[in-house]
Coordinates of C-alpha atoms and ligand atoms in Angstrom, one line a residue:
M1 CA 45.4 128.3 -46.8
S2 CA 43.1 125.9 -44.9
D3 CA 45.3 123.0 -46.4
L4 CA 48.4 124.7 -44.9
L5 CA 46.7 125.1 -41.6
S6 CA 45.6 121.6 -41.5
A7 CA 49.1 120.4 -42.4
F8 CA 50.5 122.6 -39.7
L9 CA 48.0 121.2 -37.1
H10 CA 48.8 117.7 -38.2
L11 CA 52.5 118.3 -37.8
L12 CA 51.8 119.8 -34.4
L13 CA 49.8 116.8 -33.3
L14 CA 52.5 114.4 -34.7
F15 CA 55.1 116.3 -32.8
K16 CA 53.1 116.1 -29.6
L17 CA 52.7 112.4 -30.0
V18 CA 56.4 111.6 -30.6
A19 CA 57.8 114.3 -28.4
P20 CA 60.0 112.6 -25.8
V21 CA 59.1 112.7 -22.2
T22 CA 60.9 115.6 -20.6
F23 CA 63.3 114.8 -17.9
H24 CA 64.0 117.5 -15.4
H25 CA 64.6 118.1 -11.7
H26 CA 61.5 118.5 -9.6
R27 CA 61.5 121.1 -6.8
Y28 CA 59.1 120.4 -4.0
D29 CA 56.0 122.0 -5.5
D30 CA 56.7 120.3 -8.8
L31 CA 57.2 117.0 -7.0
V32 CA 53.8 117.3 -5.3
R33 CA 52.1 118.4 -8.6
T34 CA 53.6 115.4 -10.3
L35 CA 52.4 113.0 -7.7
Y36 CA 48.8 114.4 -8.0
K37 CA 49.1 114.4 -11.8
V38 CA 49.8 110.6 -11.7
H39 CA 47.0 110.1 -9.2
N40 CA 44.5 112.0 -11.4
Q41 CA 45.6 109.9 -14.4
C42 CA 45.3 106.6 -12.5
P43 CA 42.8 107.4 -9.7
Y44 CA 41.6 103.8 -9.3
I45 CA 45.0 102.3 -8.7
T46 CA 46.7 105.1 -6.7
R47 CA 46.4 107.0 -3.4
I48 CA 48.5 109.8 -2.0
Y49 CA 49.1 110.0 1.7
S50 CA 51.5 111.9 4.0
I51 CA 53.5 110.1 6.7
G52 CA 54.4 113.3 8.5
R53 CA 56.3 116.5 8.0
S54 CA 59.9 117.6 7.7
V55 CA 61.6 120.0 10.1
K56 CA 60.4 122.9 7.9
G57 CA 56.9 121.5 7.7
R58 CA 56.9 119.9 4.2
H59 CA 54.8 116.9 3.9
L60 CA 56.5 113.6 3.3
Y61 CA 54.2 112.3 0.6
V62 CA 53.8 108.7 -0.4
L63 CA 52.2 107.5 -3.7
E64 CA 50.6 104.1 -3.3
F65 CA 49.9 101.7 -6.2
S66 CA 47.4 98.9 -5.7
D67 CA 44.3 97.4 -7.2
Y68 CA 42.6 98.4 -3.9
P69 CA 44.5 101.5 -2.8
G70 CA 44.3 102.1 0.9
I71 CA 43.5 98.5 1.8
H72 CA 45.7 95.6 2.8
E73 CA 44.5 92.5 1.1
A74 CA 45.5 89.3 2.9
L75 CA 48.4 87.5 1.2
E76 CA 49.2 90.6 -1.0
P77 CA 52.7 91.8 0.0
E78 CA 53.6 95.4 0.7
V79 CA 56.7 96.9 -0.7
K80 CA 58.3 100.3 -0.5
Y81 CA 60.8 102.6 -2.2
V82 CA 62.4 105.5 -0.4
G83 CA 64.3 108.2 -2.3
N84 CA 66.3 111.3 -1.5
M85 CA 67.0 110.5 2.2
H86 CA 70.2 112.5 1.7
G87 CA 68.8 115.8 0.2
D88 CA 71.7 116.2 -2.2
E89 CA 71.4 112.7 -3.6
V90 CA 68.7 113.5 -6.1
L91 CA 68.7 110.8 -8.7
G92 CA 66.5 108.4 -6.7
R93 CA 63.9 111.1 -6.3
E94 CA 63.7 111.7 -10.1
L95 CA 63.7 107.9 -10.8
L96 CA 60.8 107.3 -8.4
L97 CA 58.8 110.0 -10.1
Q98 CA 59.6 108.5 -13.5
L99 CA 58.6 105.1 -12.1
S100 CA 55.3 106.4 -10.8
E101 CA 54.5 107.8 -14.3
F102 CA 55.6 104.6 -15.9
L103 CA 53.5 102.4 -13.7
C104 CA 50.4 104.5 -14.3
E105 CA 51.0 104.8 -18.1
E106 CA 51.7 101.1 -18.6
F107 CA 48.7 100.1 -16.5
R108 CA 46.6 102.3 -18.7
N109 CA 48.2 100.8 -21.8
Q110 CA 47.2 97.3 -20.4
N111 CA 50.8 96.2 -20.2
Q112 CA 50.3 92.7 -18.8
R113 CA 53.4 92.6 -16.6
I114 CA 52.7 96.0 -14.9
T115 CA 49.0 95.2 -14.5
R116 CA 49.8 91.9 -12.8
L117 CA 52.4 93.6 -10.6
I118 CA 49.9 96.2 -9.4
Q119 CA 47.1 93.6 -8.9
E120 CA 49.4 91.3 -6.8
T121 CA 51.4 93.9 -5.0
R122 CA 50.8 97.0 -2.8
I123 CA 53.6 99.4 -3.8
H124 CA 54.4 102.5 -1.7
I125 CA 56.7 105.2 -3.1
L126 CA 58.2 107.9 -1.0
P127 CA 60.2 110.0 -3.5
S128 CA 61.8 112.3 -0.9
M129 CA 62.4 111.5 2.7
N130 CA 64.4 114.8 3.1
P131 CA 62.6 117.6 1.1
D132 CA 64.3 120.3 3.2
G133 CA 67.7 119.0 2.3
Y134 CA 66.7 118.8 -1.3
E135 CA 65.7 122.4 -1.5
A136 CA 69.0 123.5 0.0
A137 CA 70.9 121.3 -2.5
A138 CA 68.7 122.4 -5.4
N139 CA 69.4 126.1 -4.6
K140 CA 73.1 125.3 -5.4
G141 CA 72.1 123.2 -8.4
P142 CA 74.2 120.4 -10.0
K143 CA 77.6 120.6 -8.4
I144 CA 81.0 119.1 -7.7
P145 CA 80.8 115.6 -6.3
G146 CA 81.6 115.4 -2.6
H147 CA 80.1 118.8 -1.8
L148 CA 77.6 118.2 1.0
V149 CA 75.1 121.0 0.9
G150 CA 71.7 119.5 1.6
R151 CA 72.8 116.1 2.6
N152 CA 71.4 116.5 6.1
N153 CA 67.9 117.6 7.2
A154 CA 67.2 121.2 8.3
N155 CA 68.6 120.4 11.8
E156 CA 71.9 119.3 10.1
V157 CA 71.3 115.7 11.0
D158 CA 72.3 112.8 8.7
L159 CA 69.0 110.8 8.6
N160 CA 70.9 107.6 7.7
R161 CA 72.7 107.8 11.0
N162 CA 69.6 108.7 13.0
F163 CA 67.7 105.4 13.5
P164 CA 67.8 103.6 16.9
D165 CA 70.8 101.3 17.0
L166 CA 69.4 97.8 17.3
N167 CA 72.5 96.0 16.0
T168 CA 74.4 96.1 19.3
Y169 CA 71.3 94.5 21.0
F170 CA 71.1 91.8 18.2
Y171 CA 74.8 91.0 18.4
Y172 CA 74.5 90.5 22.1
N173 CA 71.4 88.3 21.6
E174 CA 73.2 86.2 19.0
K175 CA 75.7 85.2 21.6
H176 CA 73.6 85.1 24.7
G177 CA 70.1 84.3 23.5
G178 CA 67.1 86.6 23.0
P179 CA 64.8 87.8 20.2
N180 CA 66.2 87.6 16.7
H181 CA 63.7 89.9 15.2
H182 CA 61.3 92.7 16.1
L183 CA 63.8 94.1 18.5
P184 CA 62.0 96.7 20.7
L185 CA 62.6 100.4 20.3
P186 CA 64.4 102.1 23.2
D187 CA 62.3 104.1 25.7
N188 CA 61.6 107.7 24.5
W189 CA 62.9 106.9 21.1
E190 CA 60.8 109.7 19.6
S191 CA 62.8 112.3 21.5
Q192 CA 66.1 110.8 20.1
V193 CA 65.3 111.0 16.4
E194 CA 64.5 113.7 13.8
P195 CA 60.9 114.4 12.6
E196 CA 61.6 112.7 9.2
T197 CA 63.0 109.6 11.0
E198 CA 60.1 109.4 13.4
A199 CA 57.7 109.6 10.5
V200 CA 59.4 106.8 8.6
I201 CA 59.6 104.6 11.7
R202 CA 55.8 105.1 12.4
W203 CA 55.2 104.3 8.7
M204 CA 57.3 101.1 8.9
R205 CA 55.4 100.0 12.0
S206 CA 51.9 100.7 10.5
F207 CA 52.4 98.5 7.4
N208 CA 53.6 95.0 7.2
F209 CA 56.4 95.8 4.6
V210 CA 58.2 92.7 3.2
L211 CA 60.7 94.3 0.8
S212 CA 62.2 97.8 0.4
A213 CA 65.0 99.8 -1.3
N214 CA 66.5 103.1 -0.2
L215 CA 67.9 105.1 -3.1
H216 CA 71.1 107.1 -2.7
G217 CA 74.0 108.5 -4.8
G218 CA 77.7 109.0 -4.8
A219 CA 78.6 105.5 -6.0
V220 CA 77.0 102.8 -8.2
V221 CA 76.4 99.6 -6.1
A222 CA 73.7 97.6 -4.4
N223 CA 74.5 97.6 -0.7
Y224 CA 72.9 95.0 1.6
P225 CA 72.9 94.7 5.4
Y226 CA 74.5 94.8 7.8
D227 CA 75.8 98.3 7.5
K228 CA 77.2 98.2 11.0
S229 CA 79.9 95.7 11.8
P230 CA 79.9 94.1 15.3
G231 CA 83.3 95.7 16.0
H232 CA 82.2 99.2 15.0
R233 CA 83.7 101.9 17.1
F234 CA 83.3 105.5 16.6
R235 CA 87.0 106.1 16.2
N236 CA 87.3 103.1 13.9
A237 CA 84.3 103.8 11.7
H238 CA 86.4 103.3 8.6
S239 CA 87.2 99.7 9.4
T240 CA 85.9 97.3 6.8
T241 CA 84.5 93.9 8.0
N242 CA 82.0 91.7 6.2
S243 CA 79.0 91.7 8.5
P244 CA 76.4 89.3 7.1
T245 CA 72.9 88.9 8.4
P246 CA 71.4 85.4 8.9
D247 CA 69.7 86.0 5.5
D248 CA 73.0 86.8 3.7
K249 CA 72.4 84.6 0.7
L250 CA 69.0 86.1 0.1
F251 CA 70.3 89.6 0.5
R252 CA 73.1 88.9 -2.0
K253 CA 70.5 87.6 -4.4
L254 CA 68.3 90.7 -4.0
A255 CA 71.2 93.0 -4.6
K256 CA 72.3 91.0 -7.7
V257 CA 68.8 91.2 -9.1
Y258 CA 69.1 94.9 -9.1
S259 CA 72.7 95.2 -10.3
Y260 CA 72.2 92.7 -13.2
A261 CA 69.0 94.3 -14.3
H262 CA 70.7 97.7 -14.2
G263 CA 72.4 99.0 -17.3
W264 CA 75.9 99.0 -15.9
M265 CA 75.9 98.4 -12.1
H266 CA 76.8 94.7 -12.4
Q267 CA 80.0 95.5 -14.4
G268 CA 81.5 96.4 -11.0
W269 CA 83.9 99.3 -12.1
N270 CA 82.0 102.5 -11.4
C271 CA 83.0 105.9 -10.0
G272 CA 86.6 104.7 -9.5
D273 CA 85.5 101.9 -7.2
Y274 CA 85.3 98.2 -7.9
F275 CA 82.5 96.0 -6.4
P276 CA 82.3 92.4 -7.8
D277 CA 78.9 91.9 -9.4
G278 CA 78.1 95.5 -8.5
I279 CA 77.1 94.5 -4.9
T280 CA 78.5 94.9 -1.5
N281 CA 77.9 94.1 2.1
G282 CA 77.4 97.5 3.8
A283 CA 80.0 97.0 6.6
S284 CA 82.6 95.5 4.3
W285 CA 82.5 98.8 2.3
Y286 CA 82.5 101.0 5.4
S287 CA 80.8 100.4 8.8
L288 CA 77.9 102.7 9.5
S289 CA 75.8 102.9 12.7
K290 CA 72.1 103.8 13.1
G291 CA 71.3 103.3 9.4
M292 CA 67.9 102.6 8.0
Q293 CA 68.4 99.3 6.3
D294 CA 69.7 97.5 9.4
F295 CA 66.8 99.0 11.4
N296 CA 64.3 97.6 8.9
Y297 CA 65.6 94.1 9.3
L298 CA 66.0 94.2 13.1
H299 CA 62.7 96.0 14.0
T300 CA 60.3 94.9 11.3
N301 CA 59.6 92.1 8.8
C302 CA 61.0 94.2 6.0
F303 CA 64.1 93.3 4.0
E304 CA 65.7 96.5 2.8
I305 CA 68.8 97.2 0.6
T306 CA 70.4 100.5 -0.2
L307 CA 70.9 101.4 -3.8
E308 CA 73.7 103.8 -4.7
L309 CA 72.8 104.9 -8.2
S310 CA 75.0 107.6 -9.6
C311 CA 78.6 108.8 -9.2
N312 CA 77.5 112.4 -9.3
K313 CA 75.0 112.9 -6.5
F314 CA 73.2 115.7 -8.4
P315 CA 73.4 114.7 -12.1
R316 CA 72.8 117.2 -14.8
Q317 CA 69.3 117.3 -16.2
E318 CA 70.6 115.9 -19.6
E319 CA 71.7 112.7 -17.8
L320 CA 68.3 111.9 -16.3
Q321 CA 66.9 110.0 -19.3
R322 CA 69.9 107.8 -19.6
E323 CA 69.7 107.1 -15.9
W324 CA 66.0 106.2 -16.1
L325 CA 66.7 103.8 -19.0
G326 CA 69.5 102.2 -17.0
N327 CA 67.4 101.7 -13.9
R328 CA 63.8 101.1 -15.2
E329 CA 64.1 97.3 -15.6
A330 CA 65.9 97.0 -12.3
L331 CA 63.3 99.0 -10.4
I332 CA 60.5 96.7 -11.8
Q333 CA 62.5 93.4 -11.3
F334 CA 63.3 94.3 -7.7
L335 CA 59.6 94.9 -6.9
E336 CA 58.8 91.5 -8.4
Q337 CA 61.2 89.8 -5.9
V338 CA 58.6 90.2 -3.2
H339 CA 56.8 87.3 -4.9
H340 CA 59.3 84.7 -3.8
G341 CA 59.7 82.3 -0.8
I342 CA 56.7 81.3 1.2
K343 CA 53.5 83.0 2.4
G344 CA 50.3 82.0 4.0
M345 CA 47.8 82.4 6.8
V346 CA 48.3 81.5 10.5
L347 CA 44.8 80.7 12.0
D348 CA 43.4 79.0 15.0
E349 CA 40.8 76.1 14.8
N350 CA 38.0 78.6 14.4
H351 CA 39.8 80.3 11.5
H352 CA 40.6 83.4 13.6
N353 CA 43.8 85.3 12.6
L354 CA 46.7 84.8 14.8
T355 CA 48.2 88.2 14.4
G356 CA 51.8 88.3 15.6
A357 CA 52.3 84.5 15.2
V358 CA 56.0 83.8 14.7
I359 CA 57.3 82.0 11.6
S360 CA 60.8 80.4 12.1
V361 CA 62.9 78.8 9.4
S362 CA 65.3 76.1 10.6
G363 CA 68.9 77.2 10.0
I364 CA 68.1 81.0 9.6
N365 CA 68.2 82.9 12.9
H366 CA 65.7 85.5 11.8
D367 CA 62.0 85.1 12.3
V368 CA 59.1 87.0 10.8
T369 CA 55.7 87.6 12.2
A370 CA 52.1 87.4 10.8
G371 CA 50.4 90.7 10.1
E372 CA 47.0 92.1 11.2
Q373 CA 45.1 89.7 9.1
G374 CA 47.1 86.7 10.1
D375 CA 49.0 86.6 6.8
Y376 CA 52.8 86.2 6.8
F377 CA 55.5 86.5 4.1
R378 CA 58.9 84.9 4.3
L379 CA 61.3 85.7 1.5
L380 CA 63.5 82.6 0.8
L381 CA 65.7 81.3 -2.0
P382 CA 64.6 78.1 -3.8
G383 CA 65.3 75.1 -1.7
T384 CA 63.8 72.8 1.0
Y385 CA 63.1 74.3 4.4
T386 CA 61.7 73.3 7.8
V387 CA 59.3 76.0 8.8
T388 CA 57.6 76.3 12.2
A389 CA 54.7 78.6 13.3
T390 CA 54.2 79.5 16.9
A391 CA 51.9 81.7 18.9
P392 CA 51.5 82.0 22.7
G393 CA 48.9 79.5 24.0
F394 CA 49.0 77.3 20.9
D395 CA 51.0 74.2 20.0
P396 CA 53.8 74.9 17.5
L397 CA 53.3 73.4 14.1
T398 CA 56.2 72.5 11.7
E399 CA 56.0 71.8 8.0
N400 CA 58.6 70.8 5.4
V401 CA 58.3 73.2 2.5
I402 CA 59.8 73.3 -1.0
V403 CA 60.4 76.7 -2.4
H404 CA 60.6 76.9 -6.2
P405 CA 62.0 79.7 -8.3
G406 CA 59.1 82.0 -9.4
K407 CA 55.9 82.0 -7.5
P408 CA 55.9 81.9 -3.7
T409 CA 54.8 78.6 -2.1
L410 CA 51.5 78.9 -0.1
V411 CA 51.8 77.4 3.4
N412 CA 48.9 77.9 5.8
F413 CA 49.3 77.0 9.5
Y414 CA 46.2 76.0 11.5
L415 CA 47.4 76.0 15.2
K416 CA 45.6 74.1 17.9
R417 CA 45.2 75.6 21.4
S418 CA 47.7 74.1 23.7
I419 CA 46.1 71.8 26.3
T420 CA 48.9 72.4 28.8
Q421 CA 48.8 76.1 28.7
V422 CA 49.3 77.8 32.0
N423 CA 47.0 80.7 31.5
P424 CA 43.9 79.9 29.4
A425 CA 42.9 83.5 29.2
K426 CA 46.1 84.4 27.3
K427 CA 45.6 84.6 23.6
A428 CA 47.3 86.1 20.6
P429 CA 46.6 89.9 20.6
G430 CA 44.5 91.3 17.7
G431 CA 45.8 94.8 18.5
G432 CA 47.0 97.6 16.4
Q433 CA 49.2 97.2 13.3
G434 CA 52.3 97.9 15.3
S435 CA 51.6 95.2 17.9
R436 CA 53.8 92.2 17.9
V437 CA 54.1 89.0 19.9
K438 CA 57.6 88.7 21.4
A439 CA 59.5 85.5 20.7
Q440 CA 59.1 83.1 23.6
P441 CA 62.2 81.8 25.4
R442 CA 61.1 78.3 24.4
I443 CA 61.4 79.3 20.7
T444 CA 64.9 80.7 21.2
K445 CA 66.1 77.5 22.7
K446 CA 64.6 75.5 19.8
K447 CA 66.3 77.8 17.3
D448 CA 69.7 77.4 19.0
G449 CA 69.3 73.6 18.5
A450 CA 68.0 74.1 15.0
R451 CA 71.0 76.1 14.0
K452 CA 73.2 73.1 14.5
Q453 CA 71.3 71.2 11.9
P454 CA 72.6 71.5 8.3
H455 CA 70.6 74.0 6.4
R456 CA 68.8 72.2 3.7
G457 CA 68.5 75.3 1.5
P458 CA 70.7 76.0 -1.5
A459 CA 74.4 76.1 -1.1
Ligands
LIG501 ZN1 73.3 108.8 0.7

């Protein structure tokens, strides 16, 4: 009898060890429980925080992975994933929960690649930007594609049409001169956006994010900015015009990294559509105003793409495991892309941080700024570049830089105080995380001249 019992217990244990991970849809309470479960399993490399609440008061929880959770380490880039912005597009939400469990487990298993990723990167995961919409969609369950219950938030607003429109401002500046990055928010912007959008904008402004992806469904393609075409008109929203950013080659590469690491996205034929390489410029698919990815690029240092991950927006539970296996490598490889290009410190002669210093790359009309600790990150493809650092009251400094595939090139700038400065009291602000130094008119002129030079980057 005891032998039988022992055999039974042994079998039970064996079953437990080899039982596959269960894949199921997570309602809000289940999602929160899962995040805390991961945090409890990996307390030293994770942190949970809320960026705000939905219309119905649900917290928008973020799970952070880092070797020092809660702390920005200079020269360690910040990256984010956002899921479930459209409440009925649920695959991204489930994939981000799977990814969270995977990162934790593999770190515990001492997987070298994952350990290195977590040690060198601060990863922020927001599995659901629209928890109210999700609950409405989940009440209906998996359903016919195209049926839109739960797409919008509880105020019936599409959150991916709810960000301030900075494209129009940028297109004007491209022609007439003016800032090419960190375009300011309109006055009273808070009153013009939904609570979920406001929370995400404040989140974007409080971290110096470098790279991001926004996970959707209804197609299978990696979509890169701009989403809005310069000729976008409300009545002609279905017009299709390729609308590239100044960083078009880089965005195409980022999108391809995802599509080619994905199980089938790169094949191009999916859900009755064809996208060569499984990627598309947003506006060349359909023009969309007030979207999140354009806003990331125009208002912050962050390069965001939009990942459409499933034909059926609410796949059946049985499909989740296949989807996870199809996306797992792509989700990891995309995070690793943040370790490309150049990065470094911008400091004065006394080694003080020049927060908000502007980094310009000759031939690319899109600057980035240094963060709170004076560190900057500039994603670039391999090639040779002329890079200039500027800060008000300091002489600009230009370096020729070679970017290799693989690791980012470290380029520090030590700026000298300008002797001819008009106002000696003026110095770079060391203000809050959202504070930025506006590009000076002098820089804009220089960039206009620089644009005429041949870009010495890759063809
Ligand atoms: Zn969507």
